[in-house]
Coordinates of C-alpha atoms and ligand atoms in Angstrom, one line a residue:
X16 CA 99.1 29.8 310.0
X17 CA 99.4 26.3 311.6
X18 CA 96.2 24.8 312.9
X19 CA 95.9 23.8 316.6
X20 CA 97.1 20.2 316.2
X21 CA 100.1 21.5 314.2
X22 CA 101.0 23.9 317.0
X23 CA 100.7 21.1 319.5
X24 CA 102.6 18.3 317.7
X25 CA 104.9 20.1 315.3
X26 CA 103.5 18.0 312.5
X27 CA 102.6 20.0 309.4
X28 CA 100.4 18.9 306.5
X29 CA 100.8 20.6 303.2
X30 CA 98.4 19.8 300.3
X31 CA 99.3 20.1 296.6
X32 CA 98.5 18.3 293.4
X33 CA 99.0 14.5 293.2
X34 CA 101.8 14.2 290.7
X35 CA 102.5 10.4 290.6
X36 CA 101.1 7.9 293.0
X37 CA 102.8 6.1 295.9
X38 CA 104.2 6.9 299.3
X39 CA 107.8 7.6 300.4
X40 CA 109.2 8.6 303.8
X41 CA 112.7 10.1 304.2
X42 CA 115.0 13.1 304.5
X43 CA 114.3 16.2 302.5
X44 CA 117.0 17.6 300.2
X45 CA 116.4 21.2 299.2
X46 CA 117.7 22.1 295.8
X47 CA 118.0 25.6 294.4
X48 CA 116.5 25.5 291.0
X49 CA 114.8 28.8 291.0
X50 CA 117.1 30.3 288.5
X51 CA 118.3 33.9 288.6
X52 CA 116.0 35.9 290.9
X53 CA 117.1 39.4 290.4
X54 CA 117.7 40.6 286.9
X55 CA 119.2 44.0 286.4
X56 CA 118.6 46.3 283.5
X57 CA 121.4 48.3 282.0
X58 CA 121.9 49.9 278.6
X59 CA 124.4 48.9 276.0
X60 CA 126.3 51.3 273.8
X61 CA 125.7 50.8 270.2
X62 CA 129.3 49.9 269.5
X63 CA 129.0 47.1 272.1
X64 CA 125.7 45.7 270.7
X65 CA 127.3 43.0 268.6
X66 CA 129.2 41.7 271.7
X67 CA 126.0 41.6 273.7
X68 CA 124.2 39.6 271.1
X69 CA 127.2 37.3 270.9
X70 CA 127.1 36.9 274.7
X71 CA 123.4 35.9 274.4
X72 CA 124.2 33.5 271.6
X73 CA 127.0 31.9 273.6
X74 CA 124.7 31.4 276.6
X75 CA 122.1 29.7 274.4
X76 CA 124.8 27.5 272.9
X77 CA 126.0 26.5 276.3
X78 CA 122.4 25.7 277.4
X79 CA 121.9 23.6 274.3
X80 CA 125.1 21.7 274.9
X81 CA 124.0 21.1 278.5
X82 CA 120.7 19.8 277.4
X83 CA 122.2 17.8 274.6
X84 CA 124.4 16.0 277.2
X85 CA 121.3 15.2 279.3
X86 CA 119.6 13.8 276.2
X87 CA 122.6 11.7 275.4
X88 CA 122.7 10.2 278.9
X89 CA 119.0 9.7 279.3
X90 CA 118.2 6.4 281.1
X91 CA 116.6 3.6 279.1
X92 CA 113.2 3.9 280.8
X93 CA 112.9 7.5 279.9
X94 CA 113.9 7.1 276.3
X95 CA 110.3 7.2 275.3
X96 CA 110.0 10.8 276.7
X97 CA 113.1 12.1 275.0
X98 CA 111.0 14.1 272.5
X99 CA 110.0 16.4 275.5
X100 CA 113.7 17.3 275.8
X101 CA 114.1 17.5 272.1
X102 CA 111.2 19.9 271.9
X103 CA 113.1 22.1 274.5
X104 CA 116.1 21.9 272.1
X105 CA 113.9 23.4 269.4
X106 CA 112.7 26.1 271.7
X107 CA 116.3 27.4 272.1
X108 CA 116.0 28.6 268.5
X109 CA 112.3 29.6 268.7
X110 CA 111.5 32.8 266.9
X111 CA 109.4 33.9 269.8
X112 CA 112.2 33.4 272.3
X113 CA 115.5 33.5 270.6
X114 CA 114.7 35.8 267.7
X115 CA 112.7 38.2 269.9
X116 CA 115.4 38.5 272.5
X117 CA 118.0 39.4 270.0
X118 CA 115.6 41.9 268.5
X119 CA 115.0 43.5 271.9
X120 CA 118.7 43.8 272.7
X121 CA 119.2 45.5 269.3
X122 CA 116.2 47.7 269.3
X123 CA 116.2 48.8 273.0
X124 CA 119.9 48.7 273.5
X125 CA 119.5 46.7 276.7
X126 CA 121.5 43.9 278.3
X127 CA 120.7 40.3 277.2
X128 CA 119.3 39.2 280.7
X129 CA 116.8 42.1 280.7
X130 CA 115.8 41.5 277.1
X131 CA 115.2 37.8 277.8
X132 CA 113.2 38.6 280.9
X133 CA 111.0 41.0 278.9
X134 CA 110.4 38.5 276.1
X135 CA 109.5 35.7 278.6
X136 CA 107.1 37.9 280.4
X137 CA 105.5 39.0 277.1
X138 CA 105.1 35.3 276.2
X139 CA 103.5 34.7 279.6
X140 CA 100.9 37.4 279.0
X141 CA 99.9 35.7 275.8
X142 CA 99.5 32.4 277.7
X143 CA 97.3 34.1 280.3
X144 CA 94.2 33.7 278.2
X145 CA 94.9 30.1 277.1
X146 CA 93.0 27.4 278.9
X147 CA 94.1 24.4 277.0
X148 CA 96.2 22.4 279.4
X149 CA 98.5 21.2 276.7
X150 CA 99.3 24.7 275.6
X151 CA 99.7 25.8 279.2
X152 CA 102.4 23.2 279.5
X153 CA 104.2 24.9 276.6
X154 CA 104.5 28.0 278.7
X155 CA 106.3 26.0 281.4
X156 CA 108.6 24.6 278.7
X157 CA 109.5 28.1 277.6
X158 CA 110.2 29.1 281.2
X159 CA 112.5 26.1 281.8
X160 CA 114.4 26.8 278.6
X161 CA 114.8 30.5 279.4
X162 CA 115.9 29.7 283.0
X163 CA 118.7 27.6 281.6
X164 CA 119.8 30.4 279.3
X165 CA 119.5 33.0 282.1
X166 CA 121.7 30.9 284.4
X167 CA 124.4 30.8 281.8
X168 CA 124.1 34.6 281.2
X169 CA 124.5 35.3 284.9
X170 CA 127.2 32.7 285.2
X171 CA 125.5 30.9 288.1
X172 CA 126.2 27.2 288.5
X173 CA 123.3 24.9 288.5
X174 CA 123.0 22.2 291.0
X175 CA 123.4 18.8 289.3
X176 CA 120.8 16.4 290.5
X177 CA 122.8 13.4 289.2
X178 CA 125.6 14.3 291.7
X179 CA 123.3 13.7 294.8
X180 CA 124.7 10.7 296.6
X181 CA 122.3 10.2 299.5
X182 CA 118.8 8.6 299.7
X183 CA 116.7 11.7 299.8
X184 CA 113.4 13.2 298.7
X185 CA 114.0 16.3 296.5
X186 CA 112.3 19.5 297.4
X187 CA 112.4 22.2 294.7
X188 CA 110.7 25.3 293.6
X189 CA 110.4 23.8 290.1
X190 CA 112.0 20.9 288.2
X191 CA 112.3 20.9 284.5
X192 CA 111.9 17.7 282.5
X193 CA 115.7 17.9 282.0
X194 CA 116.2 17.9 285.8
X195 CA 113.7 15.1 286.3
X196 CA 115.4 12.9 283.7
X197 CA 118.6 13.0 285.7
X198 CA 117.0 11.5 288.8
X199 CA 118.8 8.4 289.9
X200 CA 116.2 5.9 291.1
X201 CA 118.5 4.3 293.6
X202 CA 119.0 7.6 295.4
X203 CA 115.9 9.8 294.9
X204 CA 112.9 8.4 296.6
X205 CA 110.4 11.0 295.4
X206 CA 110.1 14.7 295.0
X207 CA 107.9 17.7 295.7
X208 CA 107.8 21.1 294.0
X209 CA 106.2 24.5 294.5
X210 CA 105.1 24.7 290.8
X211 CA 103.8 22.2 288.2
X212 CA 100.7 20.0 287.8
X213 CA 99.8 16.5 287.0
X214 CA 99.9 16.9 283.2
X215 CA 103.1 18.9 283.3
X216 CA 106.0 17.2 281.6
X217 CA 107.7 16.9 284.9
X218 CA 104.6 15.1 286.2
X219 CA 104.6 12.8 283.2
X220 CA 108.2 11.8 283.7
X221 CA 107.6 11.2 287.4
X222 CA 104.8 8.8 286.5
X223 CA 107.1 6.9 284.2
X224 CA 109.8 6.7 286.8
X225 CA 107.1 5.5 289.2
X226 CA 108.4 7.6 292.0
X227 CA 105.9 9.4 294.3
X228 CA 105.6 13.1 293.7
X229 CA 103.5 16.0 294.9
X230 CA 103.5 19.1 292.7
X231 CA 102.0 22.6 292.9
X232 CA 102.6 23.0 296.6
X233 CA 103.2 26.8 296.2
X234 CA 105.7 27.2 299.0
X235 CA 107.1 23.9 300.0
X236 CA 110.6 25.3 299.6
X237 CA 109.8 28.0 302.2
X238 CA 108.6 25.4 304.8
X239 CA 110.9 22.4 304.3
X240 CA 114.6 22.4 305.0
X241 CA 117.3 19.9 304.0
X242 CA 117.4 16.9 306.4
X243 CA 113.8 17.5 307.6
X244 CA 111.9 14.2 307.7
X245 CA 108.9 14.3 305.3
X246 CA 106.3 11.9 304.1
X247 CA 105.2 12.3 300.4
X248 CA 101.8 10.8 299.5
X249 CA 101.7 11.1 295.8
X250 CA 98.3 9.4 295.6
X251 CA 96.4 12.1 297.6
X252 CA 98.8 15.0 297.0
X253 CA 99.8 15.4 300.6
X254 CA 103.2 16.1 302.2
X255 CA 103.7 15.8 305.9
X256 CA 106.6 17.7 307.5
X257 CA 108.0 16.5 310.9
X258 CA 105.6 13.5 311.1
X259 CA 104.9 11.9 314.5
X260 CA 106.0 8.3 315.0
X261 CA 102.5 7.2 314.8
X262 CA 101.9 9.0 311.5
X263 CA 105.0 7.4 310.0
X264 CA 103.7 4.0 311.1
X265 CA 100.3 4.7 309.6
X266 CA 101.8 5.7 306.3
X267 CA 104.1 2.7 306.2
X268 CA 101.1 0.5 306.6
X269 CA 99.2 2.5 303.9
X270 CA 102.2 2.1 301.6
X271 CA 102.2 -1.7 301.9
X272 CA 98.5 -1.8 301.3
X273 CA 98.8 0.5 298.4
X274 CA 101.4 -1.6 296.7
X275 CA 99.5 -4.8 297.2
X276 CA 96.3 -3.2 296.0
X277 CA 98.0 -1.7 292.9
X278 CA 99.4 -5.0 292.0
X279 CA 95.9 -6.6 292.2
X280 CA 94.0 -3.9 290.3
X281 CA 96.5 -3.5 287.6
X282 CA 96.4 -7.2 286.9
X283 CA 92.6 -7.3 287.0
X284 CA 92.5 -4.1 284.8
X285 CA 93.1 -6.3 281.8
X286 CA 89.7 -7.8 282.3
X287 CA 86.8 -5.8 280.8
X288 CA 84.9 -3.4 283.1
X289 CA 81.6 -5.0 283.7
X290 CA 79.0 -4.0 286.3
X291 CA 77.6 -6.5 288.7
X292 CA 74.6 -6.9 286.5
X293 CA 76.7 -7.5 283.4
X294 CA 76.8 -4.1 281.7
X295 CA 80.1 -3.6 279.9
X296 CA 81.7 -0.2 279.4
X297 CA 85.0 0.2 277.6
X298 CA 87.6 2.3 279.5
X299 CA 90.0 4.0 277.2
X300 CA 93.1 6.2 277.6
X301 CA 93.7 9.8 276.6
X302 CA 97.2 10.5 275.2
X303 CA 99.1 13.3 273.7
X304 CA 102.2 11.5 272.4
X305 CA 102.5 8.2 270.6
X306 CA 104.9 6.9 273.3
X307 CA 102.1 7.1 275.9
X308 CA 100.3 4.3 274.0
X309 CA 102.3 1.9 276.1
X310 CA 100.9 3.2 279.4
X311 CA 97.4 2.7 278.0
X312 CA 98.2 -0.9 277.3
X313 CA 100.0 -1.4 280.7
X314 CA 97.0 0.0 282.6
X315 CA 94.5 -2.3 280.8
X316 CA 92.9 0.4 278.5
X317 CA 90.4 -0.9 275.9
X318 CA 91.7 1.6 273.3
X319 CA 92.5 5.2 272.9
X320 CA 89.5 7.5 273.3
X321 CA 91.4 10.7 272.7
X322 CA 94.7 11.2 270.9
X323 CA 95.4 14.9 271.2
X324 CA 97.4 15.8 268.1
X325 CA 98.8 19.3 269.0
X326 CA 102.3 18.1 270.0
X327 CA 103.7 17.7 266.6
X328 CA 102.5 21.1 265.6
X329 CA 104.0 22.8 268.6
X330 CA 107.4 21.1 268.8
X331 CA 108.4 22.4 265.4
X332 CA 108.8 25.8 263.9
X333 CA 106.6 24.9 261.0
X334 CA 103.5 22.8 260.2
X335 CA 104.5 19.2 260.2
X336 CA 104.7 17.2 256.9
X337 CA 102.1 14.5 256.1
X338 CA 104.8 11.9 256.3
X339 CA 105.8 12.8 259.9
X340 CA 102.1 12.8 261.0
X341 CA 101.4 9.5 259.2
X342 CA 104.4 7.7 260.8
X343 CA 103.2 8.8 264.3
X344 CA 99.5 7.8 263.8
X345 CA 100.5 4.6 262.2
X346 CA 102.7 3.7 265.1
X347 CA 99.7 4.2 267.6
X348 CA 97.2 2.4 265.3
X349 CA 99.5 -0.6 264.9
X350 CA 100.3 -0.9 268.6
X351 CA 96.6 -0.7 269.6
X352 CA 95.0 -2.8 266.8
X353 CA 92.4 -4.1 266.8
X354 CA 91.4 -1.7 269.6
X355 CA 90.2 1.7 268.5
X356 CA 92.3 4.8 268.3
X357 CA 90.4 8.1 268.3
X358 CA 92.5 10.7 266.6
X359 CA 91.3 14.2 267.3
X360 CA 92.1 16.7 264.6
X361 CA 94.2 19.7 265.5
X362 CA 92.8 21.6 268.5
X363 CA 95.1 24.6 268.3
X364 CA 94.4 28.2 269.2
X365 CA 94.8 30.5 266.3
X366 CA 97.0 32.8 268.4
X367 CA 100.7 33.2 269.1
X368 CA 100.9 29.7 270.6
X369 CA 101.8 28.7 267.1
X370 CA 104.4 31.3 266.5
X371 CA 104.9 30.4 262.8
X372 CA 101.3 31.3 261.8
X373 CA 100.5 34.8 260.9
X374 CA 97.3 35.2 262.8
X375 CA 96.6 38.4 264.8
X376 CA 96.5 38.3 268.6
X377 CA 93.1 37.4 269.9
X378 CA 91.6 39.1 272.9
X379 CA 89.7 36.0 273.8
X380 CA 91.3 32.9 272.4
X381 CA 89.0 30.4 274.2
X382 CA 86.1 31.9 272.1
X383 CA 88.3 32.6 269.1
X384 CA 89.8 31.0 266.1
X385 CA 90.7 27.6 267.5
X386 CA 90.3 23.9 266.6
X387 CA 87.9 23.2 263.8
X388 CA 87.5 26.9 263.1
X389 CA 91.3 27.2 262.6
X390 CA 91.4 24.1 260.4
X391 CA 88.5 25.1 258.2
X392 CA 90.2 28.4 257.6
X393 CA 93.4 26.6 256.7
X394 CA 92.1 23.7 254.5
X395 CA 95.6 22.8 253.2
X396 CA 96.9 22.3 256.8
X397 CA 93.7 20.4 257.7
X398 CA 93.9 18.2 254.5
X399 CA 97.5 17.3 255.3
X400 CA 96.5 16.0 258.7
X401 CA 93.4 14.2 257.3
X402 CA 95.4 12.5 254.6
X403 CA 97.9 11.2 257.2
X404 CA 95.0 9.9 259.3
X405 CA 93.4 8.1 256.4
X406 CA 96.7 6.5 255.4
X407 CA 97.3 5.4 259.0
X408 CA 93.8 3.9 259.1
X409 CA 95.1 1.1 256.9
X410 CA 97.1 -0.2 259.9
X411 CA 94.5 -0.3 262.7
X412 CA 91.1 0.7 263.9
X413 CA 91.1 4.5 263.6
X414 CA 88.3 6.9 264.4
X415 CA 88.3 10.6 263.5
X416 CA 87.2 13.2 266.0
X417 CA 86.5 16.9 265.2
X418 CA 87.0 19.3 268.1
X419 CA 85.0 22.5 269.0
X420 CA 82.1 21.9 266.7
X421 CA 79.5 24.6 267.3
X422 CA 77.3 24.3 264.2
X423 CA 75.9 21.7 261.8
X424 CA 77.6 23.2 258.8
X425 CA 81.1 22.9 260.3
X426 CA 80.6 19.1 260.3
X427 CA 79.6 19.1 256.7
X428 CA 82.5 21.3 255.7
X429 CA 85.0 19.1 257.6
X430 CA 83.5 16.0 256.0
X431 CA 83.8 17.6 252.6
X432 CA 87.5 18.3 253.2
X433 CA 87.9 14.7 254.4
X434 CA 86.4 13.5 251.1
X435 CA 88.8 15.7 249.2
X436 CA 91.7 14.2 251.2
X437 CA 90.5 10.7 250.3
X438 CA 90.0 11.6 246.6
X439 CA 93.5 13.1 246.4
X440 CA 95.0 9.9 247.9
X441 CA 93.0 7.8 245.5
X442 CA 94.2 9.8 242.5
X443 CA 97.8 9.5 243.6
X444 CA 97.4 5.8 244.2
X445 CA 98.5 6.0 247.8
X446 CA 96.9 3.3 250.1
X447 CA 94.3 4.6 252.6
X448 CA 91.2 3.5 254.4
X449 CA 88.1 5.6 254.1
X450 CA 86.1 3.3 256.3
X451 CA 86.6 5.2 259.5
X452 CA 84.1 6.3 262.0
X453 CA 83.6 10.1 262.2
X454 CA 82.7 11.8 265.4
X455 CA 82.6 15.2 267.0
X456 CA 83.6 16.5 270.4
X457 CA 80.5 17.9 272.1
X458 CA 82.2 20.6 274.2
X459 CA 80.3 23.8 273.1
X460 CA 76.8 24.4 274.5
X461 CA 75.3 25.0 271.0
X462 CA 76.5 21.5 269.9
X463 CA 75.1 19.9 273.1
X464 CA 71.7 21.6 272.6
X465 CA 71.6 20.7 268.9
X466 CA 72.8 17.2 269.5
X467 CA 69.7 15.5 268.0
X468 CA 70.4 17.1 264.6
X469 CA 74.1 16.8 264.7
X470 CA 73.8 13.1 265.5
X471 CA 72.3 12.6 262.0
X472 CA 75.6 13.4 260.3
X473 CA 78.2 11.7 262.6
X474 CA 78.9 8.2 263.9
X475 CA 79.6 9.1 267.5
X476 CA 79.8 11.9 270.0
X477 CA 82.6 12.4 272.5
X478 CA 81.7 14.8 275.3
X479 CA 84.6 17.1 276.2
X480 CA 83.7 18.1 279.7
X481 CA 86.8 20.3 280.2
X482 CA 85.5 22.8 277.7
X483 CA 81.8 22.1 278.1
X484 CA 81.9 23.0 281.8
X485 CA 83.8 26.2 281.2
X486 CA 81.4 27.3 278.5
X487 CA 78.2 26.2 280.3
X488 CA 79.2 27.8 283.6
X489 CA 81.1 30.7 282.1
X490 CA 84.2 29.8 284.1
X491 CA 87.7 30.0 282.5
X492 CA 89.0 26.5 283.2
X493 CA 92.5 27.9 283.6
X494 CA 91.7 30.7 286.1
X495 CA 92.7 29.7 289.6
X496 CA 90.7 32.5 291.3
X497 CA 87.4 31.0 290.1
X498 CA 88.4 27.4 290.2
X499 CA 86.1 26.8 293.1
X500 CA 83.1 27.4 290.8
X501 CA 84.3 24.9 288.2
X502 CA 82.3 21.9 289.1
X503 CA 81.5 18.9 286.9
X504 CA 78.6 18.0 289.2
X505 CA 76.8 21.3 288.6
X506 CA 73.2 20.2 287.8
X507 CA 73.2 22.3 284.6
X508 CA 76.2 20.3 283.4
X509 CA 74.6 16.9 284.3
X510 CA 71.3 17.9 282.6
X511 CA 73.1 18.9 279.5
X512 CA 75.1 15.6 279.4
X513 CA 71.8 13.7 279.8
X514 CA 70.3 15.7 276.9
X515 CA 73.3 14.8 274.7
X516 CA 73.2 11.1 275.7
X517 CA 69.4 10.9 275.0
X518 CA 69.8 12.7 271.7
X519 CA 72.6 10.4 270.6
X520 CA 70.6 7.3 271.6
X521 CA 67.5 8.5 269.9
X522 CA 69.4 8.7 266.6
X523 CA 71.2 5.4 267.2
X524 CA 74.8 6.7 267.8
X525 CA 77.1 6.0 270.7
X526 CA 78.0 8.8 273.2
X527 CA 81.4 8.7 274.8
X528 CA 83.2 11.0 277.3
X529 CA 86.8 12.0 277.2
X530 CA 87.0 15.1 279.5
X531 CA 88.7 14.9 283.0
X532 CA 85.2 14.3 284.5
X533 CA 85.4 10.7 283.1
X534 CA 88.5 9.8 285.1
X535 CA 87.2 11.0 288.5
X536 CA 85.9 8.1 290.5
X537 CA 83.3 10.3 292.3
X538 CA 81.5 10.9 288.9
X539 CA 81.3 7.2 287.8
X540 CA 77.9 6.2 289.3
X541 CA 76.2 9.1 287.7
X542 CA 78.0 8.7 284.3
X543 CA 77.1 5.1 284.3
X544 CA 73.5 5.9 285.2
X545 CA 73.3 8.6 282.4
X546 CA 74.1 5.9 279.9
X547 CA 77.6 7.0 278.6
X548 CA 78.8 4.2 276.3
X549 CA 82.6 4.7 276.8
X550 CA 84.9 6.6 279.1
X551 CA 88.3 7.9 278.3
X552 CA 90.9 9.2 280.7
X553 CA 94.5 9.6 281.8
X554 CA 95.9 6.1 281.5
X555 CA 96.9 5.9 285.1
X556 CA 93.2 6.3 286.2
X557 CA 92.1 3.3 284.2
X558 CA 92.6 0.6 286.8
X559 CA 90.7 2.6 289.5
X560 CA 87.8 3.4 287.3
X561 CA 87.5 -0.2 286.0
X562 CA 87.6 -1.4 289.6
X563 CA 84.7 1.0 290.6
X564 CA 82.6 0.0 287.7
X565 CA 83.0 -3.7 288.7
X566 CA 81.5 -2.8 292.1
X567 CA 78.4 -0.9 290.7
X568 CA 75.0 -2.0 289.5
X569 CA 73.9 -0.3 286.3
X570 CA 70.2 -0.4 287.1
X571 CA 70.8 1.2 290.5
X572 CA 73.0 3.8 288.9
X573 CA 70.3 4.7 286.4
X574 CA 67.8 5.3 289.2
X575 CA 70.4 7.3 291.1
X576 CA 71.2 9.5 288.1
X577 CA 67.5 10.4 287.7
X578 CA 67.3 11.3 291.3
X579 CA 70.2 13.7 291.3
X580 CA 69.1 15.4 288.1
X581 CA 66.3 17.0 290.1
X582 CA 68.6 18.5 292.7
X583 CA 69.3 22.2 292.9
X584 CA 73.0 22.4 293.7
X585 CA 76.3 20.6 293.1
X586 CA 76.7 20.4 296.9
X587 CA 73.4 18.5 297.3
X588 CA 74.6 16.1 294.6
X589 CA 78.0 15.6 296.1
X590 CA 76.3 14.8 299.4
X591 CA 74.0 12.3 297.8
X592 CA 77.0 10.6 296.1
X593 CA 78.7 10.4 299.5
X594 CA 75.6 9.0 301.2
X595 CA 74.9 6.4 298.6
X596 CA 78.3 5.4 297.2
X597 CA 80.7 6.7 299.8
X598 CA 81.8 3.3 301.1
X599 CA 82.3 1.8 297.6
X600 CA 84.3 4.9 296.5
X601 CA 86.3 5.0 299.7
X602 CA 87.2 1.3 299.5
X603 CA 88.2 1.6 295.8
X604 CA 90.1 4.9 296.0
X605 CA 91.8 4.6 299.3
X606 CA 92.1 0.9 299.2
X607 CA 91.5 0.4 302.9
Ligands
PEP729 C1 87.7 18.6 276.7 O1 87.5 19.8 276.4 O2 87.1 18.0 277.6 C2 88.8 17.9 276.1 C3 89.0 16.6 276.3 O3 89.7 18.5 275.3 P1 90.9 19.5 275.8 O4 91.1 19.3 277.3 O5 92.1 19.0 275.0 O6 90.4 20.8 275.4
MG730 MG1 88.4 20.6 274.6

């Protein structure tokens, strides 16, 4: 339902998720990438079964060939993301997708389209309970891959983005990383999609291409038509349809200011973040892939505060070898040296997300066999990773971070396995460095409450607010229906963070933060005031956060944090932030 001003002016504002920053204004180009909408079910006679399986295999082969061609032609600037597409190649032969579809055709005597549809919807059910954003991204990968197979089965032609020959802004229901890699920068000014999020692979590719994008708009394709004039503001996640002349002028002006501002802060981001009263706080990057190291460096990061290591385990049909892991960790350590690289050991759910393990389905994976629990149950898998990390530590400044610690003994057990890994390397005469700092993620309430005792057996804490908030507030971080309750400024969350920081300090260890909370400008005055020693975030947030820190005073922030800790609600705290720091935040975020 349009609001009054929309009815009056015809200008429509749609809000989604900011995919990659920047502004573009131009004509929309609607592309049909929704895949095959209606899938019919029919039965296959037994004598025709082999042909049906053959038909499915041919569709998969064609899909692989198409993607292989896209990989071959991938532009230079996207080469570092080629592994995303290569992971899709592996998915074509995934047991869960490929094997299961063939099995369904054979067992249920149904057509290949229907079998594929059933298998994908089963996989989606498994993913329903998964909150880890990385694993959620895997669900999208599977959908993109199956859409490509489905199109081939149905014989529908896909629209080729590389054939578009006008300067346009793409509007699509969804774009796969394969689609996005075909974008020609001299023609495509930006894009918007109904689906997707900032950390989706499509979002990551858009950030590398540096074209503005807004994702997760739900129904942009229902509202925007080809040739409509639209404004895409990828910084705030806003799309304006049929803008008034004055709105266009305003955005053109904002665009110029944004570009000038970005140039200044990215340059100054290479200077350490120091408050007005001389308090220095390292600002680090969170990455999932070795290739993202570059963007930490480009954005002026002081190191890597969180290297999530799940990718290598999920892009293969088996556990990776020590050598593969070592090569990847070494590459990051070398590139960042002497700056620290914090490698978090495997944070995987012990469920079907890793299709080659034999674990049973879990009714509640967020509370189940995941992360350190999974690794302690599979010491040989854990030891392989630890050996790779210790070997890579010869080449840079590596720290080890154990995820999802909930008890003291888990730390002792993990350290015991680390010792065994080091001993085995020693015996085999393989070079390694045992002199690495060992820390834990504080993301489970029991660890936060016991922080004073846990601090006795580790070198640092890293607060993982993404999980800590979900467990403290009993809110599934991936559930959209209750997302309005997920609030990092809930006083219970802030009090618990203060407890962890104080406990760490009392035992002489540093306390870092690597959850999303650390990269949101609004939280910075409080986090600084609570005494967090280091913040780690999405690399693209580093310049903004450094800039904000440079305009704060640490003593004032400390006073401010104490004040808000007494407040009863997140709303009160938000208002207090607005009243006290509104201007600084506005100036630094919106650059006006
Ligand atoms: C967290 O929980 O805050 C965190 C950084 O880890 P992940 O998002 O990978 O669970
Ligand atoms: Mg976590």
